PDB file of C-alpha atoms in Angstrom:
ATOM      1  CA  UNK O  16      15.404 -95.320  -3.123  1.00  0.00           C
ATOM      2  CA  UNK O  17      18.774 -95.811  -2.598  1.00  0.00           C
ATOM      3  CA  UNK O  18      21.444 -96.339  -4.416  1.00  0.00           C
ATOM      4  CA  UNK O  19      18.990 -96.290  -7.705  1.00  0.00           C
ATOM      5  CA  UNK O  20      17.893 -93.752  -9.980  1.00  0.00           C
ATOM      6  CA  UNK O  21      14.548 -93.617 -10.748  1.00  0.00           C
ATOM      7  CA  UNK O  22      11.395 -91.531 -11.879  1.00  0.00           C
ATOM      8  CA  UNK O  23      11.644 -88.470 -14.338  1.00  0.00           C
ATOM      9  CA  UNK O  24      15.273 -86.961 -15.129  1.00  0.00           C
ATOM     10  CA  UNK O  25      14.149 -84.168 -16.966  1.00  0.00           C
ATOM     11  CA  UNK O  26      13.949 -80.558 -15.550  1.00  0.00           C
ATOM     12  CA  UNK O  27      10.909 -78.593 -15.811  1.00  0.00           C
ATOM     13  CA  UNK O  28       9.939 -74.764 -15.926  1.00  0.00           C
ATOM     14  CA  UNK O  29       6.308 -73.797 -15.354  1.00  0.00           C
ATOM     15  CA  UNK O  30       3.704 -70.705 -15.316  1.00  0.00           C
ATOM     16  CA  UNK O  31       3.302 -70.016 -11.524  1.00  0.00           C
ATOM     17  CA  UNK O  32      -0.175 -68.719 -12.421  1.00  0.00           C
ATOM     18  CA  UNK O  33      -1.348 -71.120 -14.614  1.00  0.00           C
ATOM     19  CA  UNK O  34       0.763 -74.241 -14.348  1.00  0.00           C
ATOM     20  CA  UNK O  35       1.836 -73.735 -18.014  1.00  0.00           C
ATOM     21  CA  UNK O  36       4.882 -75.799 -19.190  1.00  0.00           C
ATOM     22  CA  UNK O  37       7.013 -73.492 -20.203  1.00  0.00           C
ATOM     23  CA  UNK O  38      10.274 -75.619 -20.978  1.00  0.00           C
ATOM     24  CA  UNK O  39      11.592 -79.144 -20.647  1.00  0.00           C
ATOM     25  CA  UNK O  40      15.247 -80.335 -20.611  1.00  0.00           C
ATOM     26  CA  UNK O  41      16.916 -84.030 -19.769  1.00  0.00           C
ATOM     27  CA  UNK O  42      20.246 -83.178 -18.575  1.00  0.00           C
ATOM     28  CA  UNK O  43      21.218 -86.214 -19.585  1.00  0.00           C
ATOM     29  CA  UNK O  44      20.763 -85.048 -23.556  1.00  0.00           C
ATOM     30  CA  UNK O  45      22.737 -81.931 -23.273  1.00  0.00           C
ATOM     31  CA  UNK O  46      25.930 -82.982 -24.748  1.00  0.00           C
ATOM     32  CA  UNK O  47      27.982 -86.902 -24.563  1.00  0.00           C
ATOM     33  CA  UNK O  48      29.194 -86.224 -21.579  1.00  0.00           C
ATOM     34  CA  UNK O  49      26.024 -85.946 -19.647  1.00  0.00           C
ATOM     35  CA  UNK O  50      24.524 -88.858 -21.234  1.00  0.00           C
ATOM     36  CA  UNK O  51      22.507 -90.683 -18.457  1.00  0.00           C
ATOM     37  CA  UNK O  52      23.666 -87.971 -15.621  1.00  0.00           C
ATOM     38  CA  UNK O  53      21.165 -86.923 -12.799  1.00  0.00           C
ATOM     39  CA  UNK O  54      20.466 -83.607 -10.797  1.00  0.00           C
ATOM     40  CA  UNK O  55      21.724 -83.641  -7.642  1.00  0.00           C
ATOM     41  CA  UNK O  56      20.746 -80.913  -5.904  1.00  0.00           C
ATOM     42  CA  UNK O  57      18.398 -77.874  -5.785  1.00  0.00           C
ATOM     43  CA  UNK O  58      18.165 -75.703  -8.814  1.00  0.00           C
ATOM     44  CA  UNK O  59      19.846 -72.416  -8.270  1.00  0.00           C
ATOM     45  CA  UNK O  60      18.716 -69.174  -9.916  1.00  0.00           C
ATOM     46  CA  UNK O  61      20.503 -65.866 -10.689  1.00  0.00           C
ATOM     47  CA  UNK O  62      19.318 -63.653 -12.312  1.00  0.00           C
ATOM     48  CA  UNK O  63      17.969 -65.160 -15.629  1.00  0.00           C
ATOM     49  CA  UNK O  64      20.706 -67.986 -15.213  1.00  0.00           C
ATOM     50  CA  UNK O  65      19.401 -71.483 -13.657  1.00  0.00           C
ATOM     51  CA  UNK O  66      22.300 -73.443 -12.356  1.00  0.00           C
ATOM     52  CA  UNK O  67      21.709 -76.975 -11.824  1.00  0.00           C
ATOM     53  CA  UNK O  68      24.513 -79.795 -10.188  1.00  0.00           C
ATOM     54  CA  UNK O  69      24.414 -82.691 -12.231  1.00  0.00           C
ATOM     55  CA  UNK O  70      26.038 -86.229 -11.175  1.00  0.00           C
ATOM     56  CA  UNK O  71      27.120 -89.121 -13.949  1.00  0.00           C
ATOM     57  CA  UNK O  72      28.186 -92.607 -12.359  1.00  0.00           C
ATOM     58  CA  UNK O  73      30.078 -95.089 -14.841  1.00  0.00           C
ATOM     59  CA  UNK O  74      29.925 -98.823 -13.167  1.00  0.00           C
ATOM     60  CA  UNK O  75      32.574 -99.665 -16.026  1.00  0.00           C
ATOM     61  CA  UNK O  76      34.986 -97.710 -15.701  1.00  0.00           C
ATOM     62  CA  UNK O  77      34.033 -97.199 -11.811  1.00  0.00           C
ATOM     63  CA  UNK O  78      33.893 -93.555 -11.730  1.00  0.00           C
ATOM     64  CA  UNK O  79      31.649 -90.331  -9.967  1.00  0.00           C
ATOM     65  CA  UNK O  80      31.724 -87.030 -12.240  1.00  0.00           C
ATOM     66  CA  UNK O  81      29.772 -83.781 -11.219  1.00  0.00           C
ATOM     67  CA  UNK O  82      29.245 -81.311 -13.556  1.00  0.00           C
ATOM     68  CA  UNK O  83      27.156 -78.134 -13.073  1.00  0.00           C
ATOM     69  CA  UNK O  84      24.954 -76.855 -16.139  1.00  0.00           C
ATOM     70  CA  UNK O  85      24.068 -73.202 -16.460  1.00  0.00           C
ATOM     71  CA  UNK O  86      20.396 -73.129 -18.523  1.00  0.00           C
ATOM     72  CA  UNK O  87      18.466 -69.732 -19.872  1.00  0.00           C
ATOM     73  CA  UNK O  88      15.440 -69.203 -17.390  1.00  0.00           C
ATOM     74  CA  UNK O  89      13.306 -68.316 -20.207  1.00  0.00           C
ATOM     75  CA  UNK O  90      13.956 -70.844 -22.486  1.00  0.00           C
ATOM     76  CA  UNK O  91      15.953 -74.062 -20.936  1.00  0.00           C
ATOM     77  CA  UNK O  92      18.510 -72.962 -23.573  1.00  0.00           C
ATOM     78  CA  UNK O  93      21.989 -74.470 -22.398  1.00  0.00           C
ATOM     79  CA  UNK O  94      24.436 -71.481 -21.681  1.00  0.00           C
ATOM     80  CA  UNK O  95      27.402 -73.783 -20.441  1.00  0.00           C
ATOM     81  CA  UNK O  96      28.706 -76.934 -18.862  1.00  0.00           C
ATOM     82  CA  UNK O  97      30.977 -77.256 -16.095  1.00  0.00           C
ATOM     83  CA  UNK O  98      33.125 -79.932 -14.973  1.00  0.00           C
ATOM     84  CA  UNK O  99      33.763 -79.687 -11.340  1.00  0.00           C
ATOM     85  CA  UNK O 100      35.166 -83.101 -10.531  1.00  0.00           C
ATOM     86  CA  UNK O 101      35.643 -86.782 -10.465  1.00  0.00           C
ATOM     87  CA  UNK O 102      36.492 -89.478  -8.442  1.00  0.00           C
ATOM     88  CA  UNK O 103      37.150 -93.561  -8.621  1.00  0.00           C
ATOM     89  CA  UNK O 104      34.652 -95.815  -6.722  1.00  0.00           C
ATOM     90  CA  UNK O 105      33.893 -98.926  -5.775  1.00  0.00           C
ATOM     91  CA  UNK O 106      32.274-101.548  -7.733  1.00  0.00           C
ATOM     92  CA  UNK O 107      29.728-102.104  -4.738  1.00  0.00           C
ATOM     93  CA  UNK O 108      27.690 -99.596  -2.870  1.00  0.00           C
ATOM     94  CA  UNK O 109      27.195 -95.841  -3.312  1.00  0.00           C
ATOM     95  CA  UNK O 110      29.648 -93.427  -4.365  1.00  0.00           C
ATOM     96  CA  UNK O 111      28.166 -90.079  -2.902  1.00  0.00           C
ATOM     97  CA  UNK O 112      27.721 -90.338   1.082  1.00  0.00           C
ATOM     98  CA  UNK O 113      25.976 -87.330   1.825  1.00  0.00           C
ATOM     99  CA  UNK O 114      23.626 -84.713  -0.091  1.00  0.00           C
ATOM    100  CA  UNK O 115      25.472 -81.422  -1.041  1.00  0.00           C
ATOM    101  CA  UNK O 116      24.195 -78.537  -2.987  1.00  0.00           C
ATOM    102  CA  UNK O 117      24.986 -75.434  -3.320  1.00  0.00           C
ATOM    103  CA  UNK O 118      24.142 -71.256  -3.282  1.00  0.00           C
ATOM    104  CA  UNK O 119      24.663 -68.572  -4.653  1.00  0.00           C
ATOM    105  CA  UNK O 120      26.059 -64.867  -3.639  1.00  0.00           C
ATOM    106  CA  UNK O 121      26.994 -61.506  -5.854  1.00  0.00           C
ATOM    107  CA  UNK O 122      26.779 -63.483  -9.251  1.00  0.00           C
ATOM    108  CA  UNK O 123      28.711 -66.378  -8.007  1.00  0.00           C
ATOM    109  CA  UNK O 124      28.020 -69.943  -6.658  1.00  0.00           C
ATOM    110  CA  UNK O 125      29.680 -71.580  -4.546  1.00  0.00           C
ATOM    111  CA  UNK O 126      29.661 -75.372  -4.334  1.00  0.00           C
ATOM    112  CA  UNK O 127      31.572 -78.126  -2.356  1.00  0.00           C
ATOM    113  CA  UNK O 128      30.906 -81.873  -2.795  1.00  0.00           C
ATOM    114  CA  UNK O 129      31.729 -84.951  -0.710  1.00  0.00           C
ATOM    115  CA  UNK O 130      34.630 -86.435  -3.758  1.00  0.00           C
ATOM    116  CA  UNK O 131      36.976 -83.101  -2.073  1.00  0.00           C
ATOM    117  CA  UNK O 132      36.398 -80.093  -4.141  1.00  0.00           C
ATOM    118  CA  UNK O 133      34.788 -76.834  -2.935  1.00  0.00           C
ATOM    119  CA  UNK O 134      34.899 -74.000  -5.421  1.00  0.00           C
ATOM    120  CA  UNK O 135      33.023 -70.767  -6.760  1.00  0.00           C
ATOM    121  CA  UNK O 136      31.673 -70.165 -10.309  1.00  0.00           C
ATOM    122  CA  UNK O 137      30.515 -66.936 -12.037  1.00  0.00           C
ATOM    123  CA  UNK O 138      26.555 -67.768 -12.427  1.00  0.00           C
ATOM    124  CA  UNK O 139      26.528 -65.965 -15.629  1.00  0.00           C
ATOM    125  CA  UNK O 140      29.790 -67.639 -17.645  1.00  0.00           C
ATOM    126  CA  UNK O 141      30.464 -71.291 -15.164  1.00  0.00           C
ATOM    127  CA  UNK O 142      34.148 -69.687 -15.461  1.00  0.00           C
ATOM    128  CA  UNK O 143      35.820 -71.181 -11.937  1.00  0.00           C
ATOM    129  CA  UNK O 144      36.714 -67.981  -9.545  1.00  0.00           C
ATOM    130  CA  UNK O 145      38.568 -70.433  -7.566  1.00  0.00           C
ATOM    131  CA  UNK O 146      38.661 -74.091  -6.650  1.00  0.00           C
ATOM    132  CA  UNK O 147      40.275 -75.892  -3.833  1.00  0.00           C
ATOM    133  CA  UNK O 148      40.529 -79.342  -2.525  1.00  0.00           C
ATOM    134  CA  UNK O 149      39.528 -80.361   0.706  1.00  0.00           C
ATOM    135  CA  UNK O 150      39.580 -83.762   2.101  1.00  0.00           C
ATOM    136  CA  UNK O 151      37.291 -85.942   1.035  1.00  0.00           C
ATOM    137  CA  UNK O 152      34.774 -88.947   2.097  1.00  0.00           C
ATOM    138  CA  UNK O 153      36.830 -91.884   2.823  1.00  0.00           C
ATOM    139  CA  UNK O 154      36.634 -94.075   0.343  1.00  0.00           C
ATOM    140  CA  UNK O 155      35.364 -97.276   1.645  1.00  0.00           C
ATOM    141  CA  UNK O 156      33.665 -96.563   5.382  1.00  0.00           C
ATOM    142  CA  UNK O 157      31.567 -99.406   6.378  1.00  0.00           C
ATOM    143  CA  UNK O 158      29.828 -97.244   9.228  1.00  0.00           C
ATOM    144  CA  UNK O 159      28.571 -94.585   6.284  1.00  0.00           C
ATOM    145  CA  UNK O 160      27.863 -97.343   4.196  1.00  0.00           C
ATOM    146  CA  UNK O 161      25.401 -98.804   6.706  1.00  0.00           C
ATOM    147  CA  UNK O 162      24.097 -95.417   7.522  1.00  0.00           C
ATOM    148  CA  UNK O 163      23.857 -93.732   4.471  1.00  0.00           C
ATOM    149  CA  UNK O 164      19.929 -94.133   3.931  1.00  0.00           C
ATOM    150  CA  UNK O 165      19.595 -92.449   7.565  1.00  0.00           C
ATOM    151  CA  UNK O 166      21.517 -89.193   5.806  1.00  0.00           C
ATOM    152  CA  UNK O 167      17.811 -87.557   4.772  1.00  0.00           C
ATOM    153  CA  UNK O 168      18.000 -84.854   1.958  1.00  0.00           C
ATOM    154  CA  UNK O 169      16.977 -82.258   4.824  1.00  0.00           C
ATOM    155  CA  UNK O 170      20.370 -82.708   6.162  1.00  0.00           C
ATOM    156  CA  UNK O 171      22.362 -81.232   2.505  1.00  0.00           C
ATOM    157  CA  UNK O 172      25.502 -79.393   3.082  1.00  0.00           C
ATOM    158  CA  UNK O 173      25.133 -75.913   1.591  1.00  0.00           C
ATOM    159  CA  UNK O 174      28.235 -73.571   1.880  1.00  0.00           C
ATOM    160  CA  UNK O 175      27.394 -70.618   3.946  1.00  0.00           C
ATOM    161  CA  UNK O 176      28.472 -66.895   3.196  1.00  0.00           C
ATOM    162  CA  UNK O 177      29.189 -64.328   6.178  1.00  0.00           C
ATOM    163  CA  UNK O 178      31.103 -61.357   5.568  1.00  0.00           C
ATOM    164  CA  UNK O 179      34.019 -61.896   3.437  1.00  0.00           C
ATOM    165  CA  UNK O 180      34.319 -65.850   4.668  1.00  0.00           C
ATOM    166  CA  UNK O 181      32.884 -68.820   3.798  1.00  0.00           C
ATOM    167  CA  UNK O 182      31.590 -71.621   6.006  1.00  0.00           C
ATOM    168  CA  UNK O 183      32.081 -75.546   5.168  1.00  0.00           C
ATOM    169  CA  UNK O 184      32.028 -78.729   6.296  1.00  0.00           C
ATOM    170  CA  UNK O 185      34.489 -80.935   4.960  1.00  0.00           C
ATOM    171  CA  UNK O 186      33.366 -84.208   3.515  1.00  0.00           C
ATOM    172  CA  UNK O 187      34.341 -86.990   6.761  1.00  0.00           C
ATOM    173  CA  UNK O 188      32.886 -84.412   8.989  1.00  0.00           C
ATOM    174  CA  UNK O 189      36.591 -84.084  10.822  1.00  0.00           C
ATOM    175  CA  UNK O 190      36.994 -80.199  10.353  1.00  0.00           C
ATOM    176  CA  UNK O 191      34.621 -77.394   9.883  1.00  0.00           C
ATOM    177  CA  UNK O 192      36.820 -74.916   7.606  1.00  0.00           C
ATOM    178  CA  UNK O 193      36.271 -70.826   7.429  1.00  0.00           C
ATOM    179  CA  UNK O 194      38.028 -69.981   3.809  1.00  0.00           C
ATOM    180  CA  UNK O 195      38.107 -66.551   1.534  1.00  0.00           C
ATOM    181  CA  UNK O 196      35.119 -65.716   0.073  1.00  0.00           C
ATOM    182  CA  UNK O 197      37.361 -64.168  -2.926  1.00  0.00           C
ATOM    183  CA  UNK O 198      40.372 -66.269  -3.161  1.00  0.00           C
ATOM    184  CA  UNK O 199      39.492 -69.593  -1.174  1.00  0.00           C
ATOM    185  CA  UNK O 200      42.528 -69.751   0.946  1.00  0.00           C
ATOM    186  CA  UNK O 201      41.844 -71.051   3.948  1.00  0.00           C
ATOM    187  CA  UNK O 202      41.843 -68.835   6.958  1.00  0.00           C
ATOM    188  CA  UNK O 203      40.848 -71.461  10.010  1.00  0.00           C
ATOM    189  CA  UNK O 204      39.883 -74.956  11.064  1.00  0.00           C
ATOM    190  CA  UNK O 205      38.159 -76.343  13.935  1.00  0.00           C
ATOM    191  CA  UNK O 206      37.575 -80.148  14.942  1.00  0.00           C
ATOM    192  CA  UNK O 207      33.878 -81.160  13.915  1.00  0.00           C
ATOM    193  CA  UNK O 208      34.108 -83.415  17.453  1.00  0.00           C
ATOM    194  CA  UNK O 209      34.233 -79.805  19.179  1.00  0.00           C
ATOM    195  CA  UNK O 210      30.386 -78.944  17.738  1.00  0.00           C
ATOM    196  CA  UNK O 211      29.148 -82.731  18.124  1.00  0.00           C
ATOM    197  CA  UNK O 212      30.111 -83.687  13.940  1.00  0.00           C
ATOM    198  CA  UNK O 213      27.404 -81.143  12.698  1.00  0.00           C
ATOM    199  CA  UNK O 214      25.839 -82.094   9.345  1.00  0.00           C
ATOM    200  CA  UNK O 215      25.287 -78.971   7.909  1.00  0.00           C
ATOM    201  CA  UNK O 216      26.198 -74.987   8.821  1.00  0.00           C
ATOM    202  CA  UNK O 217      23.562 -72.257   8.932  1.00  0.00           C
ATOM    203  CA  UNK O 218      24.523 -68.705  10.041  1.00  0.00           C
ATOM    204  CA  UNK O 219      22.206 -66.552  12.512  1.00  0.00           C
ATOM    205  CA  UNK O 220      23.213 -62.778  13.149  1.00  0.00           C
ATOM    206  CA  UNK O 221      26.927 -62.304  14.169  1.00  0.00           C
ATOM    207  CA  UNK O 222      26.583 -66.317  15.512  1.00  0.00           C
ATOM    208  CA  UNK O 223      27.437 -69.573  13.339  1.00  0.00           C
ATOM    209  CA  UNK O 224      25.157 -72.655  14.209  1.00  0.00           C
ATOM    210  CA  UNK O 225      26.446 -76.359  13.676  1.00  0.00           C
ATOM    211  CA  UNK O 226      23.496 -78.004  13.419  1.00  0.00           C
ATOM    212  CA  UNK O 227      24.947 -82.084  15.394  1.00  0.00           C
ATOM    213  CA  UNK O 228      22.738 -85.004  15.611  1.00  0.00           C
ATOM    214  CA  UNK O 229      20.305 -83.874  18.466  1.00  0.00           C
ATOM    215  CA  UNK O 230      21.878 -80.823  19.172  1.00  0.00           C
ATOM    216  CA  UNK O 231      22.973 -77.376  17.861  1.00  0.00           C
ATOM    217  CA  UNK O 232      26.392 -75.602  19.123  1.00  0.00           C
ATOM    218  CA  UNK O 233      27.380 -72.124  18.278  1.00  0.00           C
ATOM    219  CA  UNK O 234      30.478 -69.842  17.769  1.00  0.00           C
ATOM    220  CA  UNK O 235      31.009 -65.985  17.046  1.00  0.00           C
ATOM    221  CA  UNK O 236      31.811 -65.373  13.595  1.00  0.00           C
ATOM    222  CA  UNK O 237      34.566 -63.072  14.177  1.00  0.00           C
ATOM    223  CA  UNK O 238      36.354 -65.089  16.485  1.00  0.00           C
ATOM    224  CA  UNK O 239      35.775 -68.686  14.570  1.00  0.00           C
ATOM    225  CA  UNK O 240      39.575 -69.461  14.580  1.00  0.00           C
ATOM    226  CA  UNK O 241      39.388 -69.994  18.411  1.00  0.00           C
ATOM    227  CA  UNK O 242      36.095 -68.583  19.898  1.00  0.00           C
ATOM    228  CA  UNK O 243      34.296 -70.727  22.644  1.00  0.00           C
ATOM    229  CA  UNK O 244      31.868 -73.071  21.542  1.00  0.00           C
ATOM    230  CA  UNK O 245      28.791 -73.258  22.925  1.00  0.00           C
ATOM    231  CA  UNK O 246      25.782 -75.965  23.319  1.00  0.00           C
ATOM    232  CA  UNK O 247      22.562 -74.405  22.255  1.00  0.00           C
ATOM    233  CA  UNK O 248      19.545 -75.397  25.050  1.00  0.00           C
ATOM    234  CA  UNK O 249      19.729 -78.881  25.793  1.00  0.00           C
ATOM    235  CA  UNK O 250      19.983 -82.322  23.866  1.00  0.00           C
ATOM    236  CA  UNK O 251      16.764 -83.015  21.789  1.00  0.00           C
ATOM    237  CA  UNK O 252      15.699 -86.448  23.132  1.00  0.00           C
ATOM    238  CA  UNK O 253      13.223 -88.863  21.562  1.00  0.00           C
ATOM    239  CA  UNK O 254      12.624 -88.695  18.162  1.00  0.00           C
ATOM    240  CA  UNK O 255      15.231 -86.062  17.755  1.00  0.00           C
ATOM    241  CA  UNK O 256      15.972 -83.194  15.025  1.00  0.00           C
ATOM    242  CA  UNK O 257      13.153 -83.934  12.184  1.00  0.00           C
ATOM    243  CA  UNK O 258      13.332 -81.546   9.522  1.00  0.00           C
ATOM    244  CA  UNK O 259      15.882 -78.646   8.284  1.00  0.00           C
ATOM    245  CA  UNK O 260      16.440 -76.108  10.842  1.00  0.00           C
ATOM    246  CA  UNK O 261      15.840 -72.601  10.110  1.00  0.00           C
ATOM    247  CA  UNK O 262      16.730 -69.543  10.649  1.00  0.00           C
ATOM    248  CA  UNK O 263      14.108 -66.300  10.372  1.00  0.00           C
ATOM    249  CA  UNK O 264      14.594 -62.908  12.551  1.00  0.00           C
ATOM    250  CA  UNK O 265      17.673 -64.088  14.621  1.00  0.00           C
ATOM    251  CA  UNK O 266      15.703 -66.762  15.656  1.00  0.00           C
ATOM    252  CA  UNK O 267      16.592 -70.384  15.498  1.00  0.00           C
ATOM    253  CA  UNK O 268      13.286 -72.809  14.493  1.00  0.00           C
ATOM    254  CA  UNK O 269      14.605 -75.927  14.985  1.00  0.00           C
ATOM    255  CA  UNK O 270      11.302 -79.238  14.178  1.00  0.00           C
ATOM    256  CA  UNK O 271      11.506 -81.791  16.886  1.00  0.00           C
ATOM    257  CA  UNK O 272       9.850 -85.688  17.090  1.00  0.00           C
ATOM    258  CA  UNK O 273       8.898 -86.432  20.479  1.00  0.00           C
TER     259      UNK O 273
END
C-alpha cells in the first residue's frame, strides 16, 4: 500500500521445472548499509549476473538512498554493491514519486531514478560507465503528492536504447532527453507538453512512442532533436490506457478500459 513497506523483502531464485528453492537473500542483510532497504524494481539478468535496485529510507536523518546489488545467478552470492544516489526528504509523505527501473544492453545497465541521476553500470563489475544528473522530482509537489497512488507500477520509467542514443524521461516530466549511449552527454531535449507529459518511452522500428495519459504521440528517431510529433489514432476515452503498452512486430498493443 502506499507509502508502507510490507510483505516478504527477501529475493528468491527457483527451479522453473520443479519449483525448487534454489537460493534466498534479504537485501536488507547484505552489508550495514542495506540494513532495512527494499527492491525497487524488476530484477535484471545478464548473463549469470542478477542486478537488483534497492531503495533505503531513513525518517531520522530524512534521507532516500538507492543502491543497486549485483548477486551470482547460481548461488545469490553477493558480487558487489553500488551506490547510485541520495537525496533529503520530507518528514511527511513519500519520497519516490514515480516507479523507475531499469535495463540492460551489451553488458551494461542503464538506470535513471526520480532523486536526478541517470547512469550506466558494467553488469559484471557495478563499475559506473558514466553518470549524469538530470533534474529531478520537485521536492514538495502537492499535485504528485495527491496523485501518487494513481502512478500504477505498469507505468515504470525504463530507459530505452536505439542505436547509439538513449531515451529518458526526466523526473517532473518537463523534458524528454536523447543522451550518448557511451558517454551520456546529452545530444537533445524536447518539452514533455509537446507529447502530452508521457509517463514512460518505448521504441517501435525507426519510431519513438511517448506513451501520455490517454494517448500515444510519436517521433522519428533520427530526427528527435526537431522531428514533427505526431498523435497516434485518437484519444482513448472512458476508462482509458489500462495496462503497459507493448510493442511486438512493429506493432503497437496498447490495453484499453471502456
Amino acid at each position: 500500500s502506499p507509502g508502507m513497506e510490507m510483505g516478504d523483502r527477501r529475493v528468491q531464485a527457483r527451479d522453473v521445472a520443479t519449483g525448487r528453492l534454489l537460493w534466498m537473500v534479504d537485501p536488507g542483510e547484505l552489508g550495514p548499509e542495506l540494513d532495512e532497504a527494499v527492491v525497487r524494481g524488476p530484477a535484471l539478468i545478464d548473463g549469470d549476473t542478477v542486478v537488483l535496485s534497492v531503495r533505503k529510507a531513513s525518517a531520522i536523518r530524512r534521507t532516500s538512498v538507492l543502491f543497486m546489488v549485483g548477486l551470482d545467478l547460481h548461488t545469490g552470492r553477493e558480487r558487489w554493491t553500488r551506490l547510485v544516489g541520495s537525496v533529503g526528504t520530507n518528514p511527511w509523505g513519500r519520497a519516490q514519486v514515480r516507479p523507475d527501473g531499469g535495463m540492460v544492453h551489451q553488458g551494461v545497465v542503464y538506470r535513471g531514478d526520480d532523486m536526478g541521476v541517470l547512469g550506466a553500470y558494467e553488469v559484471a563489475t557495478g563499475r559506473p560507465v558514466w553518470v549524469r544528473i538530470t533534474r529531478a522530482a520537485r521536492g514538495f509537489d502537492m499535485n504528485a503528492m495527491r496523485s501518487i497512488a494513481g502512478i500504477p507500477p505498469y507505468e515504470m520509467q525504463v530507459p530505452v536504447v536505439a542505436g547509439e542514443s538513449i531515451y529518458f524521461v526526466e523526473p517532473g516530466r518537463e523534458r524528454v532527453i536523447e543522451l550518448s549511449l557511451a558517454t551520456g552527454g546529452i545530444r537533445a531535449a524536447r518539452d514533455c507538453s509537446a507529447m502530452g507529459d508521457p509517463r514512460y518511452l518505448l521504441a517501435c522500428g525507426p519510431r519513438l512512442i511517448a506513451v501520455a495519459p490517454g494517448r500515444l504521440y510519436s517521433v522519428d528517431l533520427a530526427s528527435f532533436a526537431e522531428g514533427t510529433i505526431v498523435p497516434l489514432g485518437t484519444a482513448v476515452s472512458g476508462g482509458g490506457i489500462r495496462g503497459r503498452v507493448l510493442v511486438c512486430d512493429n506493432r503497437v498493443v496498447v490495453p484499453v478500459s471502456i
